[in-house]
């Protein structure tokens, strides 16, 4: 009987320890971004969805990809998919607009309806790098240029990194989304 209680206590401690370890494990849904509309973008709100996230600047030569991302969003949003643009001024082309001016520019010029963040630091060499990108670096992901895209699976894992030259509406991206959605 004494051994039985020792086994039960051991099982309890192991189970409790594992629960705490997993509770502290981070994934993409562990983070929040300041929204360009003033409303916070809480990644936990997208738990269970597939996400295309991209680094962005409205002054970058690739800015027409905001519109392409909107087309992709409209095509897949009813299947548990969302697009999130993350504005930055520390990559190859700095974002010069701030807050609602980013959102207004993107919605007026490109018809965006998906969430776009206010400016955050993405470059992991910055001391004020947003925690999401610090975490992404631990996942062997580093963003160096605007319009680099991350595809995040339903479990909050970074499933794929896509270069900036690949348009959001490309067959390559659609194939990846179709496989994990």
CSV table of N, CA and C in Angstrom, one decimal, residues 33 53-57 85-91 117-126 128-130 132-134 136-137 141-148 150:
chain,number,residue,atom,x,y,z
A,33,UNK,N,0.2,42.5,-30.8
A,33,UNK,CA,0.8,43.6,-31.6
A,33,UNK,C,-0.1,44.8,-31.4
A,53,UNK,N,1.4,35.9,-42.3
A,53,UNK,CA,1.8,37.2,-41.7
A,53,UNK,C,3.0,37.7,-42.5
A,54,UNK,N,3.0,39.0,-42.7
A,54,UNK,CA,4.1,39.5,-43.5
A,54,UNK,C,4.6,40.8,-42.9
A,55,UNK,N,6.0,41.0,-43.0
A,55,UNK,CA,6.6,42.3,-42.6
A,55,UNK,C,6.2,43.3,-43.7
A,56,UNK,N,6.0,44.6,-43.3
A,56,UNK,CA,5.4,45.5,-44.3
A,56,UNK,C,5.9,46.9,-44.1
A,57,UNK,N,5.9,47.7,-45.2
A,57,UNK,CA,6.1,49.1,-45.2
A,57,UNK,C,5.3,49.6,-46.4
A,85,UNK,N,-0.7,42.0,-41.5
A,85,UNK,CA,0.5,42.7,-41.9
A,85,UNK,C,1.2,43.3,-40.7
A,86,UNK,N,2.5,43.3,-40.6
A,86,UNK,CA,3.2,43.8,-39.5
A,86,UNK,C,4.1,44.9,-40.0
A,87,UNK,N,3.8,46.1,-39.6
A,87,UNK,CA,4.5,47.3,-40.0
A,87,UNK,C,5.8,47.5,-39.3
A,88,UNK,N,6.8,47.9,-40.0
A,88,UNK,CA,8.2,48.0,-39.4
A,88,UNK,C,8.9,49.2,-40.1
A,89,UNK,N,9.8,49.8,-39.3
A,89,UNK,CA,10.6,50.8,-39.8
A,89,UNK,C,12.1,50.5,-39.7
A,90,UNK,N,12.4,49.2,-39.4
A,90,UNK,CA,13.8,48.9,-39.2
A,90,UNK,C,14.3,47.8,-40.2
A,91,UNK,N,13.6,47.6,-41.3
A,91,UNK,CA,14.0,46.7,-42.3
A,91,UNK,C,14.6,47.5,-43.5
A,117,UNK,N,-0.6,45.9,-38.2
A,117,UNK,CA,-0.1,46.4,-36.9
A,117,UNK,C,0.4,47.8,-37.1
A,118,UNK,N,0.6,48.5,-36.0
A,118,UNK,CA,1.3,49.8,-36.0
A,118,UNK,C,2.8,49.4,-36.0
A,119,UNK,N,3.7,50.3,-36.1
A,119,UNK,CA,5.1,50.0,-36.3
A,119,UNK,C,5.7,49.3,-35.1
A,120,UNK,N,6.4,48.2,-35.3
A,120,UNK,CA,7.1,47.4,-34.3
A,120,UNK,C,8.5,47.1,-34.9
A,121,UNK,N,9.4,46.8,-34.0
A,121,UNK,CA,10.8,46.4,-34.4
A,121,UNK,C,10.8,45.0,-34.8
A,122,UNK,N,11.3,44.6,-35.9
A,122,UNK,CA,11.3,43.3,-36.4
A,122,UNK,C,12.8,42.8,-36.4
A,123,UNK,N,13.7,43.6,-36.8
A,123,UNK,CA,15.1,43.2,-36.9
A,123,UNK,C,15.6,42.8,-35.5
A,124,UNK,N,16.1,41.6,-35.4
A,124,UNK,CA,16.4,41.0,-34.1
A,124,UNK,C,17.8,41.6,-33.6
A,125,UNK,N,18.4,42.5,-34.3
A,125,UNK,CA,19.6,43.1,-33.8
A,125,UNK,C,19.3,44.4,-33.0
A,126,UNK,N,18.0,44.7,-33.0
A,126,UNK,CA,17.5,45.9,-32.3
A,126,UNK,C,17.2,45.5,-30.8
A,128,UNK,N,15.0,46.8,-29.0
A,128,UNK,CA,13.5,46.9,-28.8
A,128,UNK,C,12.7,46.0,-29.7
A,129,UNK,N,13.3,44.9,-30.2
A,129,UNK,CA,12.7,44.0,-31.1
A,129,UNK,C,11.4,43.5,-30.4
A,130,UNK,N,10.3,43.4,-31.2
A,130,UNK,CA,9.1,42.9,-30.7
A,130,UNK,C,9.3,41.4,-30.3
A,132,UNK,N,7.6,38.8,-30.5
A,132,UNK,CA,7.2,37.7,-31.5
A,132,UNK,C,8.5,37.4,-32.3
A,133,UNK,N,9.2,38.4,-32.8
A,133,UNK,CA,10.4,38.2,-33.6
A,133,UNK,C,11.6,37.7,-32.9
A,134,UNK,N,11.6,38.0,-31.6
A,134,UNK,CA,12.7,37.3,-30.7
A,134,UNK,C,12.4,35.8,-30.6
A,136,UNK,N,10.5,34.1,-32.8
A,136,UNK,CA,10.7,33.5,-34.2
A,136,UNK,C,12.2,33.2,-34.4
A,137,UNK,N,13.1,34.0,-33.9
A,137,UNK,CA,14.5,33.7,-34.1
A,137,UNK,C,14.9,32.4,-33.4
A,141,UNK,N,14.0,31.5,-37.5
A,141,UNK,CA,13.4,32.4,-38.5
A,141,UNK,C,13.9,33.8,-38.2
A,142,UNK,N,14.4,34.4,-39.3
A,142,UNK,CA,14.9,35.8,-39.2
A,142,UNK,C,14.3,36.6,-40.4
A,143,UNK,N,13.7,37.7,-40.1
A,143,UNK,CA,13.1,38.5,-41.1
A,143,UNK,C,14.1,39.7,-41.4
A,144,UNK,N,14.5,39.8,-42.6
A,144,UNK,CA,15.5,40.9,-42.9
A,144,UNK,C,14.9,41.9,-44.0
A,145,UNK,N,13.9,41.5,-44.6
A,145,UNK,CA,13.3,42.4,-45.7
A,145,UNK,C,11.8,42.5,-45.6
A,146,UNK,N,11.2,43.6,-46.0
A,146,UNK,CA,9.8,43.8,-46.0
A,146,UNK,C,9.2,42.8,-47.0
A,147,UNK,N,8.0,42.4,-46.7
A,147,UNK,CA,7.2,41.5,-47.5
A,147,UNK,C,7.7,40.0,-47.5
A,148,UNK,N,8.6,39.7,-46.6
A,148,UNK,CA,8.9,38.4,-46.3
A,148,UNK,C,7.7,37.8,-45.5
A,150,UNK,N,5.4,34.8,-43.4
A,150,UNK,CA,5.4,33.6,-42.6
A,150,UNK,C,4.1,33.0,-42.7
